[in-house]
């Protein structure tokens, strides 16, 4: 049993839903293992739909805007100072908060364990950088150490978020009942979920699904709210060919999992939904978050290597992620194979390999216990 610790997790929402999505999932997972969490976030608005029921053991607190004082009294900070600080995605914890931590540590002699939670990647640098120290040179906590914590796909990384009991819940999932509860008309079509940015290959995909269906069956496309729905609507309004479409509302994280479990093929994006699609164990396509210097292409290849993706899945990813190259590179229009058997096999094999590893919260709890 892990000791109950006080965690302070800091999250700045840059764009999209991934920053808060990952931080909330981590907070809720730790809380379910008996930990107490204060989640500091500059924009908590997405939690209204992502986690409408909240979570016992997690308090969501506003990260003060520039120049605003931090009201620590309201958080019982002095009675429950942090045992662990988590700085998500290099967001740099509010200086007032750090100064308060240093004052308390001066009085108690106990420094919190300070973790810098990084972005997920399957690239080789992750194993090298995971769990490395970063001594602080300046500021109120000069001389303290931050520790890099890299999520990843191997035993020498921080692992992947996977809450206890997830696969058991999935095994008991009632697909038809879920559609009924969601009010989605399902006529036995093949189901494809779509959570993406604005891939250039989207028009071709819609046309292909309309023309060929999926594995010989007509398709219903379940489109996530936000950028994916906007992109699809723009094409449909312009007269693009398309399969049957259901536009979804914003779902809670729990219902978003159900969506992935219900579908025969899942299109996901970013970081957190990618991991959820891996756990769903269905054929999947990833749209990676694009970076200006094209650094995402190496990250994409590393992920496909980890997945042991068959050639047709690699080619589809190249097209879906807008990768251009000589005709021999495999990049072309996004073309779904007639049979998804190889995609399904790769997804299931990856899930089996990855679920044999400890999950992220387990590794983080172990890491913190060692550093205290
Ligand atoms: O929204 P994203 O594109 O987030 C991205 C990535 O995290 C990327 O790495 C980061 O740099 C960038 O944001 C700033 O995709 P992601 O990571 O899958 O996050 C989506 C979250 O939203 C995830 O927790 C699932 C959740 N979600 C729901 O709960 N319900 C929904 O209906 C939808 C569409 C998403």
Coordinates of C-alpha atoms in Angstrom, one line a residue, residues 195-372:
X195 CA -10.8 12.6 -33.6
X196 CA -8.3 14.6 -35.6
X197 CA -7.1 18.0 -36.5
X198 CA -7.5 19.0 -40.2
X199 CA -5.7 16.3 -42.2
X200 CA -5.4 17.0 -45.9
X201 CA -6.3 13.3 -46.5
X202 CA -9.7 13.7 -44.8
X203 CA -11.6 14.4 -48.0
X204 CA -10.2 11.2 -49.6
X205 CA -11.0 9.2 -46.5
X206 CA -14.7 10.4 -46.5
X207 CA -15.0 9.5 -50.2
X208 CA -13.4 6.1 -49.7
X209 CA -15.7 5.2 -46.7
X210 CA -18.7 6.3 -48.8
X211 CA -17.6 4.3 -51.8
X212 CA -16.2 1.1 -50.3
X213 CA -17.4 1.1 -46.7
X214 CA -15.1 -0.8 -44.3
X215 CA -14.4 -4.5 -44.8
X216 CA -17.3 -4.7 -47.2
X217 CA -19.8 -3.1 -44.8
X218 CA -21.4 0.4 -45.0
X219 CA -19.9 2.8 -42.5
X220 CA -21.1 5.1 -39.9
X221 CA -18.6 7.8 -38.9
X222 CA -18.7 9.0 -35.4
X223 CA -17.2 12.5 -35.3
X224 CA -15.7 14.1 -32.2
X225 CA -16.8 17.6 -31.4
X226 CA -14.5 20.5 -32.1
X227 CA -11.9 20.6 -34.8
X228 CA -12.7 17.1 -36.2
X229 CA -16.4 18.0 -36.6
X230 CA -15.6 21.5 -38.1
X231 CA -13.2 19.8 -40.6
X232 CA -15.8 17.2 -41.6
X233 CA -18.7 19.8 -41.8
X234 CA -16.6 22.1 -44.1
X235 CA -16.0 19.2 -46.5
X236 CA -19.6 18.0 -46.4
X237 CA -20.9 21.6 -46.9
X238 CA -18.6 21.8 -50.0
X239 CA -20.4 18.7 -51.4
X240 CA -17.8 16.0 -50.6
X241 CA -18.9 12.4 -50.8
X242 CA -19.4 10.9 -47.3
X243 CA -20.6 7.9 -45.4
X244 CA -23.4 8.1 -42.8
X245 CA -22.2 10.5 -40.0
X246 CA -23.1 11.1 -36.4
X247 CA -21.7 14.2 -34.9
X248 CA -21.0 13.6 -31.2
X249 CA -21.2 16.0 -28.3
X250 CA -18.1 16.5 -26.2
X251 CA -17.9 13.3 -24.1
X252 CA -16.5 12.7 -20.7
X253 CA -13.2 10.8 -20.6
X254 CA -15.1 7.8 -19.5
X255 CA -17.6 8.0 -22.4
X256 CA -14.7 8.8 -24.8
X257 CA -13.2 5.4 -23.9
X258 CA -16.6 3.8 -24.6
X259 CA -16.6 5.3 -28.0
X260 CA -13.2 3.8 -28.7
X261 CA -14.3 0.4 -27.4
X262 CA -17.5 0.6 -29.5
X263 CA -15.8 1.3 -32.9
X264 CA -14.2 -1.0 -35.5
X265 CA -11.5 1.6 -36.4
X266 CA -10.4 4.6 -34.3
X267 CA -8.8 7.8 -35.5
X268 CA -7.1 9.6 -32.6
X269 CA -4.7 12.5 -32.3
X270 CA -2.3 14.1 -29.8
X271 CA -1.1 12.1 -26.8
X272 CA -3.8 11.0 -24.4
X273 CA -6.4 9.6 -26.9
X274 CA -3.5 7.7 -28.6
X275 CA -2.9 5.8 -25.4
X276 CA -6.6 5.2 -24.9
X277 CA -6.8 3.8 -28.4
X278 CA -3.9 1.5 -27.6
X279 CA -5.9 0.2 -24.6
X280 CA -9.0 -0.2 -26.7
X281 CA -7.1 -2.7 -28.8
X282 CA -8.9 -1.8 -32.1
X283 CA -7.3 -0.9 -35.4
X284 CA -6.2 2.7 -35.1
X285 CA -4.8 5.6 -36.9
X286 CA -2.9 8.4 -35.2
X287 CA -2.7 12.0 -36.2
X288 CA 0.4 13.3 -34.4
X289 CA 0.4 16.9 -33.0
X290 CA 2.4 18.7 -35.7
X291 CA 5.6 20.6 -34.8
X292 CA 7.0 23.5 -36.8
X293 CA 10.4 21.9 -37.4
X294 CA 8.8 18.6 -38.5
X295 CA 10.2 16.9 -35.4
X296 CA 6.9 15.0 -35.2
X297 CA 7.8 12.9 -38.2
X298 CA 10.6 11.1 -36.3
X299 CA 8.3 10.7 -33.3
X300 CA 5.6 9.2 -35.6
X301 CA 8.1 6.7 -37.1
X302 CA 9.3 5.7 -33.6
X303 CA 5.6 5.1 -32.6
X304 CA 5.0 3.0 -35.7
X305 CA 8.1 0.9 -35.0
X306 CA 6.9 0.4 -31.4
X307 CA 3.6 -0.7 -32.8
X308 CA 5.3 -3.1 -35.3
X309 CA 3.0 -1.5 -37.8
X310 CA 2.4 -3.5 -41.0
X311 CA 3.3 -1.7 -44.3
X312 CA -0.3 -0.6 -45.1
X313 CA -0.6 1.0 -41.7
X314 CA 2.7 2.8 -42.2
X315 CA 1.6 4.1 -45.6
X316 CA -1.8 5.2 -44.2
X317 CA 0.0 7.1 -41.4
X318 CA 2.3 8.8 -43.9
X319 CA -0.6 10.1 -45.9
X320 CA -2.8 10.9 -42.9
X321 CA 0.0 12.9 -41.3
X322 CA 0.7 14.8 -44.5
X323 CA 4.1 13.4 -45.0
X324 CA 5.5 14.1 -48.5
X325 CA 8.4 12.3 -50.2
X326 CA 9.5 10.7 -53.3
X327 CA 7.0 8.3 -54.9
X328 CA 8.9 5.3 -53.4
X329 CA 8.5 6.6 -49.8
X330 CA 5.0 5.1 -49.6
X331 CA 3.4 8.5 -49.1
X332 CA 0.3 8.8 -51.2
X333 CA -3.5 9.2 -50.8
X334 CA -4.7 7.7 -47.5
X335 CA -5.9 4.3 -48.6
X336 CA -7.6 1.9 -46.2
X337 CA -6.9 -1.7 -47.0
X338 CA -9.7 -4.0 -47.9
X339 CA -9.0 -6.1 -44.8
X340 CA -8.0 -4.6 -41.5
X341 CA -6.8 -8.0 -40.1
X342 CA -3.1 -6.9 -40.0
X343 CA -4.0 -3.6 -38.3
X344 CA -6.1 -5.4 -35.8
X345 CA -3.3 -8.0 -35.1
X346 CA -0.7 -5.2 -34.5
X347 CA -3.1 -3.4 -32.2
X348 CA -3.8 -6.4 -30.1
X349 CA -0.1 -7.5 -29.9
X350 CA 0.9 -4.0 -28.8
X351 CA -1.7 -4.0 -26.1
X352 CA -0.5 -7.3 -24.8
X353 CA 3.1 -6.2 -24.7
X354 CA 2.2 -2.9 -23.1
X355 CA -0.2 -4.1 -20.5
X356 CA 2.6 -6.5 -19.3
X357 CA 4.5 -3.4 -18.1
X358 CA 3.7 -1.4 -15.0
X359 CA 1.6 1.7 -15.7
X360 CA 2.7 5.3 -15.2
X361 CA 1.1 6.0 -11.8
X362 CA 2.6 2.8 -10.4
X363 CA 6.1 3.8 -11.7
X364 CA 5.7 7.4 -10.5
X365 CA 4.6 6.3 -7.0
X366 CA 7.7 4.0 -6.9
X367 CA 10.0 6.7 -8.1
X368 CA 8.7 9.2 -5.6
X369 CA 9.1 6.7 -2.7
X370 CA 12.7 6.2 -3.7
X371 CA 13.5 9.9 -3.8
X372 CA 11.9 10.9 -0.5

